[in-house]
Coordinates of C-alpha atoms in Angstrom, one line a residue:
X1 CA 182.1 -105.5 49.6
X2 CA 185.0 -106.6 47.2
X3 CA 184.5 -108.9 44.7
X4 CA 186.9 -111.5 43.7
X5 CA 187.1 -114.6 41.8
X6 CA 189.7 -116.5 39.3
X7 CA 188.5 -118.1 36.5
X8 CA 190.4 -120.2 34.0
X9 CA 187.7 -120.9 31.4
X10 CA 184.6 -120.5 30.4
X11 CA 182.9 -123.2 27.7
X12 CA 180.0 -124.3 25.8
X13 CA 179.1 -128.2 26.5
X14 CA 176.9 -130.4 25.2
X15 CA 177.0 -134.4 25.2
X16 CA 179.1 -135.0 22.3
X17 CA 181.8 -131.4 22.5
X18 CA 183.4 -128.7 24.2
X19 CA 184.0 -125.2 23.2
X20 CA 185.6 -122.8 24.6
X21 CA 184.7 -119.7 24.7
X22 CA 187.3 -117.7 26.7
X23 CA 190.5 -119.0 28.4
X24 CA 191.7 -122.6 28.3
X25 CA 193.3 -123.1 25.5
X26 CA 192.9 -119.4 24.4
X27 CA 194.9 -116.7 26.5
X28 CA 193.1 -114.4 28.6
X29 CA 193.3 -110.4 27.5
X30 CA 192.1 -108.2 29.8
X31 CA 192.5 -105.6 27.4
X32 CA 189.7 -106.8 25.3
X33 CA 186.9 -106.3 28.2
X34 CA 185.5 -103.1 29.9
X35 CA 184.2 -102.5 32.9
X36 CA 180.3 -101.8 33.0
X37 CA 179.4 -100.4 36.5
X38 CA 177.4 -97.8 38.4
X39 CA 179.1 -95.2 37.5
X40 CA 177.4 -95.2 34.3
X41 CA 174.1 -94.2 37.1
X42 CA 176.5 -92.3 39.5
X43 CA 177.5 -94.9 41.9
X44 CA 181.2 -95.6 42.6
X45 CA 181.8 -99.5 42.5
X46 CA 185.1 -100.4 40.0
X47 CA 186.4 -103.3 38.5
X48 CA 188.7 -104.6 36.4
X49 CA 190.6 -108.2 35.2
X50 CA 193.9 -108.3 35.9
X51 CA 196.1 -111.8 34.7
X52 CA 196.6 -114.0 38.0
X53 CA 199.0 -116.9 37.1
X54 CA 200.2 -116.7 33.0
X55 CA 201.0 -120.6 33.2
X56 CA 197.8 -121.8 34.2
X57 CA 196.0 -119.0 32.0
X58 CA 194.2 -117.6 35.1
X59 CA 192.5 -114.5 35.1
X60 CA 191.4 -112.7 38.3
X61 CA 187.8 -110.5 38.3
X62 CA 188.1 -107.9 41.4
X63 CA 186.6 -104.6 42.5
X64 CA 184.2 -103.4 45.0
X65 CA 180.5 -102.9 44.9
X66 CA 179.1 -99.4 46.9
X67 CA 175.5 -100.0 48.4
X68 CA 175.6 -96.6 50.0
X69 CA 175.6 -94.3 47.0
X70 CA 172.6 -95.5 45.3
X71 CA 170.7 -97.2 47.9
X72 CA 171.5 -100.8 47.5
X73 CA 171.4 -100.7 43.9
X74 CA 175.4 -100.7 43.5
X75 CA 176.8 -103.2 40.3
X76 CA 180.5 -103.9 39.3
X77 CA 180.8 -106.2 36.1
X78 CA 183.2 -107.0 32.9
X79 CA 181.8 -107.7 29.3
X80 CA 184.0 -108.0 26.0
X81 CA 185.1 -104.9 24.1
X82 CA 183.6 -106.0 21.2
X83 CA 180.8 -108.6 20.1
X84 CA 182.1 -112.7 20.4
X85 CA 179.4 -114.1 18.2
X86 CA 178.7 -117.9 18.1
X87 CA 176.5 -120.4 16.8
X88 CA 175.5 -122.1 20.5
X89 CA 172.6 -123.6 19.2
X90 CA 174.3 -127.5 19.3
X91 CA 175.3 -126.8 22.8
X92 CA 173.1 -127.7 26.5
X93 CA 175.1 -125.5 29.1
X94 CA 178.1 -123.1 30.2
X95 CA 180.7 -124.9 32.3
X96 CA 183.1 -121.7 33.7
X97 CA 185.8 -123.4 35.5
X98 CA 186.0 -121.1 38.6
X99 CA 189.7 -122.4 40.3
X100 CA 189.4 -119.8 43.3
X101 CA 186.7 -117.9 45.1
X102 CA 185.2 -115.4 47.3
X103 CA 182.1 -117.2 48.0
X104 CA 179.6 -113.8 46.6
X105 CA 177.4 -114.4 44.6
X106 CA 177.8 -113.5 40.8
X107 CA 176.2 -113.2 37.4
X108 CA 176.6 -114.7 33.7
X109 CA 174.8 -112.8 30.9
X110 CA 174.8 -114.2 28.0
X111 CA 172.9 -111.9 24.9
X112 CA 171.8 -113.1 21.5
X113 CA 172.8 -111.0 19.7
X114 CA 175.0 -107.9 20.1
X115 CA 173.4 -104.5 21.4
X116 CA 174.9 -101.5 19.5
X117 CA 175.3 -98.1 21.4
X118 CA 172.7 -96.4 19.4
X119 CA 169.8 -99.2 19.9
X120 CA 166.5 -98.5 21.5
X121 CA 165.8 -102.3 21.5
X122 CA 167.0 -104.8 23.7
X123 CA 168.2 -108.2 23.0
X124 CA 167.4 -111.5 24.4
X125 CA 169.0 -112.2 27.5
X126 CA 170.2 -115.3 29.6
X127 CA 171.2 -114.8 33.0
X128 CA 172.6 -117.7 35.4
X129 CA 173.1 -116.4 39.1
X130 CA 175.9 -118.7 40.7
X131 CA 178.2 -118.9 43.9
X132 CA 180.9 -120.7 43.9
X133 CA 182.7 -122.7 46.7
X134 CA 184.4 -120.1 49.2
X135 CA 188.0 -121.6 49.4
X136 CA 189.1 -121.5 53.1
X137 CA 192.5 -120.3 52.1
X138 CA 191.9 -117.1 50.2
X139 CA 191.2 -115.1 53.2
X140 CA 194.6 -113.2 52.0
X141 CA 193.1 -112.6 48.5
X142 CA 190.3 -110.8 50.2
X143 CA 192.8 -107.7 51.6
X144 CA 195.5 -108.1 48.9
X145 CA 194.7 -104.7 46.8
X146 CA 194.5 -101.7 48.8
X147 CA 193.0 -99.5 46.1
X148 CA 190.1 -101.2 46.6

């Protein structure tokens, strides 16, 4: 069940503006995201960001999900090291320009405001399902990391 995808940015939109949020114009760091996944309920799916193509900014999301170990509950996901916090309140949407894909289905969370280790409380949350466009010729990209 590997997980892949290749995203080049993701922005805010409204009529009238763009913003981006990550990528674009701004260059992708994996080092400033973690992963968040099972393990942290004893399952073993990984992942990780790795740079795919420097010139055209692209960042690559991979890993695997396990359904075995914890009975079909099995997650693999990235979020920033450290709170991004905007004023989205002018904006209508999310555009995340997705350039290559697996076809899976994924997840966008989006929190309003950040969650500190030590909170009981949860924050608001928005949460888009989406799945993007398999591209026929990525059949390669499926069986190109071995670790995995």
């Amino acid at each position: 069940n590997k997980k892949l995808y290749y995203i080049n940015a993701l922005n805010v939109t409204s009529n009238f503006t763009s913003l981006t949020l990550f990528g674009g114009n701004l260059l992708w760091n994996p080092k400033d995201w973690i992963a968040i996944d099972d393990s942290v309920r004893g399952g073993i799916s990984q992942s990780y960001l790795i740079i795919e193509n420097e010139n055209e900014n692209v960042i690559k999301f991979c890993g695997f999900v396990d359904t075995k170990t914890l009975g079909g509950a099995g997650f693999a996901s990235q979020r920033t090291k450290e709170p991004y916090i905007y004023n989205l309140s002018n904006y209508d949407g999310i555009l995340i320009n997705i350039v290559k894909s697996d076809g899976k289905q994924y997840s966008l969370n989006l929190y309003n405001q950040p969650k500190q280790s030590n909170e009981t409380t949860s924050t608001i949350e928005y949460k888009c399902n989406f799945q993007p466009i398999l591209h026929n010729n990525d059949n390669n990209d499926n069986n190109d990391n071995n670790d995995n």
